[in-house]
């Protein structure tokens, strides 16, 4: 598994984050609805209650102005040093085990 193969573009990073955040597809943090529309690449709006959620909300990337890809590359390197890269290890470092939706 190589970084350059998995995350060629910023969109690849967004897709990856989306897939581990909502493995079953979008779920509204406010009302639990699964119906949404994609306002922009990272931003979803719930069709039922109009709550807007970004895929990075509550993660270490939320306030970042750097491209996700820069973060992913740094994190990838750190994970690789410790125990080799695995999807699970990556998830752990991304802080997705304890998401808070306050931000
Ligand atoms: Zn909702």
Short mmCIF file of N, CA and C and ligand atoms in Angstrom, two decimals:
data_model
loop_
_atom_site.label_atom_id
_atom_site.label_comp_id
_atom_site.label_asym_id
_atom_site.label_seq_id
_atom_site.Cartn_x
_atom_site.Cartn_y
_atom_site.Cartn_z
N UNK A 1 0.85 -1.20 0.00
CA UNK A 1 0.00 0.00 0.00
C UNK A 1 0.88 1.25 0.00
N UNK A 2 0.77 2.04 -1.03
CA UNK A 2 1.58 3.24 -1.12
C UNK A 2 0.71 4.48 -1.07
N UNK A 3 1.23 5.49 -0.41
CA UNK A 3 0.48 6.74 -0.28
C UNK A 3 0.06 7.30 -1.63
N UNK A 4 1.03 7.33 -2.53
CA UNK A 4 0.78 7.95 -3.84
C UNK A 4 -0.32 7.21 -4.63
N UNK A 5 -0.46 5.91 -4.35
CA UNK A 5 -1.50 5.15 -5.05
C UNK A 5 -2.88 5.41 -4.44
N UNK A 6 -2.91 5.51 -3.13
CA UNK A 6 -4.19 5.65 -2.45
C UNK A 6 -4.73 7.07 -2.49
N UNK A 7 -3.83 8.03 -2.35
CA UNK A 7 -4.27 9.43 -2.24
C UNK A 7 -3.58 10.29 -3.30
N UNK A 8 -4.06 10.15 -4.49
CA UNK A 8 -3.47 10.90 -5.60
C UNK A 8 -3.88 12.36 -5.56
N UNK A 9 -5.12 12.59 -5.13
CA UNK A 9 -5.65 13.95 -5.17
C UNK A 9 -6.32 14.28 -3.83
N UNK A 10 -6.63 15.55 -3.68
CA UNK A 10 -7.36 16.02 -2.50
C UNK A 10 -8.71 15.29 -2.39
N UNK A 11 -9.33 15.08 -3.54
CA UNK A 11 -10.62 14.39 -3.54
C UNK A 11 -10.52 12.96 -2.99
N UNK A 12 -9.42 12.31 -3.25
CA UNK A 12 -9.21 10.96 -2.71
C UNK A 12 -9.21 10.99 -1.19
N UNK A 13 -8.59 12.03 -0.62
CA UNK A 13 -8.55 12.18 0.83
C UNK A 13 -9.94 12.42 1.39
N UNK A 14 -10.69 13.28 0.71
CA UNK A 14 -12.06 13.58 1.13
C UNK A 14 -12.92 12.32 1.07
N UNK A 15 -12.78 11.58 -0.01
CA UNK A 15 -13.54 10.34 -0.17
C UNK A 15 -13.20 9.34 0.93
N UNK A 16 -11.93 9.25 1.25
CA UNK A 16 -11.50 8.32 2.28
C UNK A 16 -12.10 8.70 3.63
N UNK A 17 -11.99 9.99 3.94
CA UNK A 17 -12.53 10.49 5.21
C UNK A 17 -14.05 10.27 5.27
N UNK A 18 -14.71 10.51 4.17
CA UNK A 18 -16.16 10.29 4.10
C UNK A 18 -16.51 8.82 4.34
N UNK A 19 -15.71 7.95 3.75
CA UNK A 19 -16.03 6.52 3.84
C UNK A 19 -15.80 5.96 5.24
N UNK A 20 -14.85 6.52 5.99
CA UNK A 20 -14.68 6.01 7.35
C UNK A 20 -15.59 6.73 8.33
N UNK A 21 -15.98 7.92 7.97
CA UNK A 21 -16.89 8.67 8.83
C UNK A 21 -18.32 8.13 8.72
N UNK A 22 -18.74 7.92 7.51
CA UNK A 22 -20.08 7.40 7.23
C UNK A 22 -19.98 6.14 6.38
N UNK A 23 -19.56 5.04 6.99
CA UNK A 23 -19.38 3.81 6.20
C UNK A 23 -20.67 3.34 5.53
N UNK A 24 -21.79 3.65 6.17
CA UNK A 24 -23.09 3.27 5.61
C UNK A 24 -23.70 4.38 4.77
N UNK A 25 -22.95 5.42 4.54
CA UNK A 25 -23.49 6.59 3.86
C UNK A 25 -23.77 7.68 4.88
N UNK A 26 -24.10 8.85 4.39
CA UNK A 26 -24.34 10.01 5.25
C UNK A 26 -25.39 9.73 6.32
N UNK A 27 -25.11 10.25 7.52
CA UNK A 27 -26.11 10.22 8.57
C UNK A 27 -26.08 11.56 9.28
N UNK A 28 -27.24 12.21 9.37
CA UNK A 28 -27.31 13.53 9.97
C UNK A 28 -27.02 13.46 11.47
N UNK A 29 -26.08 14.29 11.95
CA UNK A 29 -25.74 14.27 13.38
C UNK A 29 -26.86 14.82 14.26
N UNK A 30 -27.79 15.56 13.66
CA UNK A 30 -28.86 16.17 14.44
C UNK A 30 -30.11 15.28 14.50
N UNK A 31 -30.58 14.84 13.35
CA UNK A 31 -31.84 14.10 13.33
C UNK A 31 -31.68 12.65 12.87
N UNK A 32 -30.49 12.27 12.47
CA UNK A 32 -30.27 10.88 12.09
C UNK A 32 -30.73 10.53 10.68
N UNK A 33 -31.22 11.52 9.97
CA UNK A 33 -31.67 11.27 8.60
C UNK A 33 -30.50 10.85 7.71
N UNK A 34 -30.78 10.02 6.77
CA UNK A 34 -29.73 9.61 5.84
C UNK A 34 -29.86 10.32 4.50
N UNK A 35 -30.82 11.24 4.44
CA UNK A 35 -31.02 11.96 3.17
C UNK A 35 -30.25 13.28 3.21
N UNK A 36 -29.41 13.47 2.25
CA UNK A 36 -28.62 14.69 2.22
C UNK A 36 -28.34 15.08 0.78
N UNK A 37 -27.91 16.29 0.63
CA UNK A 37 -27.33 16.64 -0.66
C UNK A 37 -25.99 17.29 -0.41
N UNK A 38 -25.14 17.13 -1.38
CA UNK A 38 -23.77 17.56 -1.24
C UNK A 38 -23.66 19.00 -1.72
N UNK A 39 -23.44 19.91 -0.77
CA UNK A 39 -23.37 21.33 -1.14
C UNK A 39 -22.05 21.68 -1.80
N UNK A 40 -21.00 21.07 -1.28
CA UNK A 40 -19.70 21.22 -1.90
C UNK A 40 -18.96 19.93 -1.64
N UNK A 41 -17.70 19.89 -1.99
CA UNK A 41 -16.97 18.63 -1.88
C UNK A 41 -16.92 18.08 -0.46
N UNK A 42 -16.84 18.96 0.52
CA UNK A 42 -16.72 18.49 1.89
C UNK A 42 -17.98 18.73 2.71
N UNK A 43 -18.97 19.41 2.14
CA UNK A 43 -20.10 19.89 2.92
C UNK A 43 -21.41 19.23 2.50
N UNK A 44 -22.11 18.68 3.48
CA UNK A 44 -23.38 18.03 3.22
C UNK A 44 -24.49 18.75 3.98
N UNK A 45 -25.66 18.82 3.38
CA UNK A 45 -26.80 19.38 4.08
C UNK A 45 -27.90 18.33 4.20
N UNK A 46 -28.41 18.17 5.43
CA UNK A 46 -29.50 17.24 5.68
C UNK A 46 -30.77 17.75 5.01
N UNK A 47 -31.43 16.91 4.25
CA UNK A 47 -32.64 17.31 3.55
C UNK A 47 -33.79 17.54 4.54
N UNK A 48 -33.77 16.81 5.64
CA UNK A 48 -34.89 16.89 6.58
C UNK A 48 -34.81 18.07 7.56
N UNK A 49 -33.64 18.31 8.15
CA UNK A 49 -33.56 19.39 9.14
C UNK A 49 -32.60 20.50 8.73
N UNK A 50 -32.00 20.37 7.57
CA UNK A 50 -31.13 21.41 7.01
C UNK A 50 -29.86 21.68 7.81
N UNK A 51 -29.47 20.74 8.66
CA UNK A 51 -28.18 20.87 9.34
C UNK A 51 -27.07 20.67 8.32
N UNK A 52 -26.10 21.56 8.39
CA UNK A 52 -24.94 21.41 7.51
C UNK A 52 -23.82 20.71 8.26
N UNK A 53 -23.21 19.76 7.63
CA UNK A 53 -22.11 19.03 8.24
C UNK A 53 -20.97 18.95 7.25
N UNK A 54 -19.78 19.13 7.74
CA UNK A 54 -18.63 18.89 6.87
C UNK A 54 -18.01 17.57 7.28
N UNK A 55 -17.37 16.96 6.35
CA UNK A 55 -16.78 15.66 6.62
C UNK A 55 -15.61 15.80 7.60
N UNK A 56 -15.09 16.99 7.74
CA UNK A 56 -13.96 17.20 8.65
C UNK A 56 -14.39 17.71 10.02
N UNK A 57 -15.68 18.00 10.22
CA UNK A 57 -16.15 18.52 11.50
C UNK A 57 -15.80 17.54 12.62
N UNK A 58 -15.22 18.05 13.69
CA UNK A 58 -14.91 17.20 14.82
C UNK A 58 -13.64 16.39 14.67
N UNK A 59 -12.95 16.56 13.58
CA UNK A 59 -11.67 15.87 13.42
C UNK A 59 -10.54 16.89 13.54
N UNK A 60 -9.33 16.38 13.57
CA UNK A 60 -8.18 17.27 13.68
C UNK A 60 -8.02 18.18 12.47
N UNK A 61 -8.75 17.90 11.41
CA UNK A 61 -8.62 18.71 10.20
C UNK A 61 -9.56 19.89 10.16
N UNK A 62 -10.48 19.93 11.13
CA UNK A 62 -11.58 20.88 11.03
C UNK A 62 -11.16 22.33 10.82
N UNK A 63 -10.19 22.78 11.62
CA UNK A 63 -9.81 24.19 11.57
C UNK A 63 -8.63 24.42 10.63
N UNK A 64 -8.20 23.37 10.01
CA UNK A 64 -7.00 23.47 9.19
C UNK A 64 -7.28 24.16 7.86
N UNK A 65 -6.32 24.94 7.46
CA UNK A 65 -6.43 25.57 6.15
C UNK A 65 -5.55 24.84 5.13
N UNK A 66 -4.77 23.89 5.64
CA UNK A 66 -3.90 23.12 4.74
C UNK A 66 -4.73 22.06 4.02
N UNK A 67 -4.29 21.72 2.83
CA UNK A 67 -5.00 20.63 2.12
C UNK A 67 -4.93 19.34 2.94
N UNK A 68 -5.99 18.56 2.86
CA UNK A 68 -6.02 17.28 3.57
C UNK A 68 -4.83 16.40 3.18
N UNK A 69 -4.46 16.52 1.94
CA UNK A 69 -3.41 15.67 1.42
C UNK A 69 -2.09 15.88 2.16
N UNK A 70 -1.83 17.12 2.55
CA UNK A 70 -0.62 17.42 3.31
C UNK A 70 -0.65 16.70 4.65
N UNK A 71 -1.80 16.77 5.30
CA UNK A 71 -1.99 16.07 6.58
C UNK A 71 -1.86 14.57 6.41
N UNK A 72 -2.52 14.06 5.42
CA UNK A 72 -2.53 12.61 5.20
C UNK A 72 -1.11 12.09 4.99
N UNK A 73 -0.35 12.87 4.25
CA UNK A 73 1.02 12.44 3.96
C UNK A 73 1.85 12.40 5.24
N UNK A 74 1.69 13.43 6.07
CA UNK A 74 2.42 13.48 7.34
C UNK A 74 1.99 12.33 8.25
N UNK A 75 0.69 12.12 8.33
CA UNK A 75 0.16 11.06 9.19
C UNK A 75 0.58 9.69 8.69
N UNK A 76 0.52 9.53 7.39
CA UNK A 76 0.93 8.28 6.77
C UNK A 76 2.36 7.93 7.17
N UNK A 77 3.20 8.94 7.11
CA UNK A 77 4.61 8.73 7.44
C UNK A 77 4.76 8.31 8.91
N UNK A 78 4.06 9.00 9.78
CA UNK A 78 4.14 8.69 11.22
C UNK A 78 3.66 7.26 11.49
N UNK A 79 2.53 6.91 10.90
CA UNK A 79 1.98 5.57 11.11
C UNK A 79 2.94 4.51 10.57
N UNK A 80 3.51 4.80 9.42
CA UNK A 80 4.40 3.84 8.78
C UNK A 80 5.65 3.57 9.62
N UNK A 81 6.12 4.59 10.33
CA UNK A 81 7.29 4.41 11.18
C UNK A 81 7.00 3.43 12.31
N UNK A 82 5.81 3.54 12.85
CA UNK A 82 5.47 2.77 14.05
C UNK A 82 5.17 1.31 13.76
N UNK A 83 4.22 1.08 12.90
CA UNK A 83 3.79 -0.32 12.74
C UNK A 83 3.40 -0.66 11.31
N UNK A 84 3.92 0.09 10.38
CA UNK A 84 3.51 -0.17 9.01
C UNK A 84 2.13 0.42 8.82
N UNK A 85 1.81 0.75 7.59
CA UNK A 85 0.54 1.41 7.36
C UNK A 85 -0.59 0.39 7.28
N UNK A 86 -1.63 0.67 8.03
CA UNK A 86 -2.86 -0.10 7.88
C UNK A 86 -4.02 0.86 7.93
N UNK A 87 -5.12 0.47 7.36
CA UNK A 87 -6.29 1.33 7.35
C UNK A 87 -6.74 1.64 8.78
N UNK A 88 -6.63 0.63 9.64
CA UNK A 88 -7.04 0.80 11.03
C UNK A 88 -6.14 1.80 11.76
N UNK A 89 -4.83 1.64 11.54
CA UNK A 89 -3.87 2.53 12.17
C UNK A 89 -4.08 3.96 11.73
N UNK A 90 -4.40 4.11 10.48
CA UNK A 90 -4.64 5.43 9.91
C UNK A 90 -5.87 6.07 10.57
N UNK A 91 -6.91 5.30 10.70
CA UNK A 91 -8.14 5.78 11.33
C UNK A 91 -7.89 6.27 12.75
N UNK A 92 -7.06 5.49 13.47
CA UNK A 92 -6.76 5.80 14.86
C UNK A 92 -6.05 7.15 14.95
N UNK A 93 -5.07 7.33 14.10
CA UNK A 93 -4.30 8.56 14.13
C UNK A 93 -5.16 9.75 13.68
N UNK A 94 -6.08 9.50 12.80
CA UNK A 94 -6.95 10.57 12.32
C UNK A 94 -7.92 11.03 13.40
N UNK A 95 -7.97 10.30 14.50
CA UNK A 95 -8.79 10.73 15.63
C UNK A 95 -10.27 10.47 15.42
N UNK A 96 -10.57 9.50 14.58
CA UNK A 96 -11.97 9.28 14.27
C UNK A 96 -12.64 8.32 15.26
N UNK A 97 -11.88 7.90 16.26
CA UNK A 97 -12.49 7.04 17.27
C UNK A 97 -13.40 7.82 18.19
N UNK A 98 -13.13 9.11 18.34
CA UNK A 98 -13.92 9.89 19.30
C UNK A 98 -14.32 11.22 18.68
N UNK A 99 -15.23 11.14 17.78
CA UNK A 99 -15.68 12.34 17.07
C UNK A 99 -16.63 13.15 17.93
N UNK A 100 -16.35 14.42 18.04
CA UNK A 100 -17.30 15.32 18.66
C UNK A 100 -17.83 16.24 17.56
N UNK A 101 -19.09 16.48 17.57
CA UNK A 101 -19.67 17.24 16.46
C UNK A 101 -19.89 18.71 16.81
N UNK A 102 -19.28 19.13 17.90
CA UNK A 102 -19.48 20.51 18.37
C UNK A 102 -18.89 21.54 17.43
N UNK A 103 -17.72 21.23 16.84
CA UNK A 103 -17.05 22.21 16.03
C UNK A 103 -17.79 22.41 14.74
ZN1 LIG B 1 -31.06 16.22 9.91
#
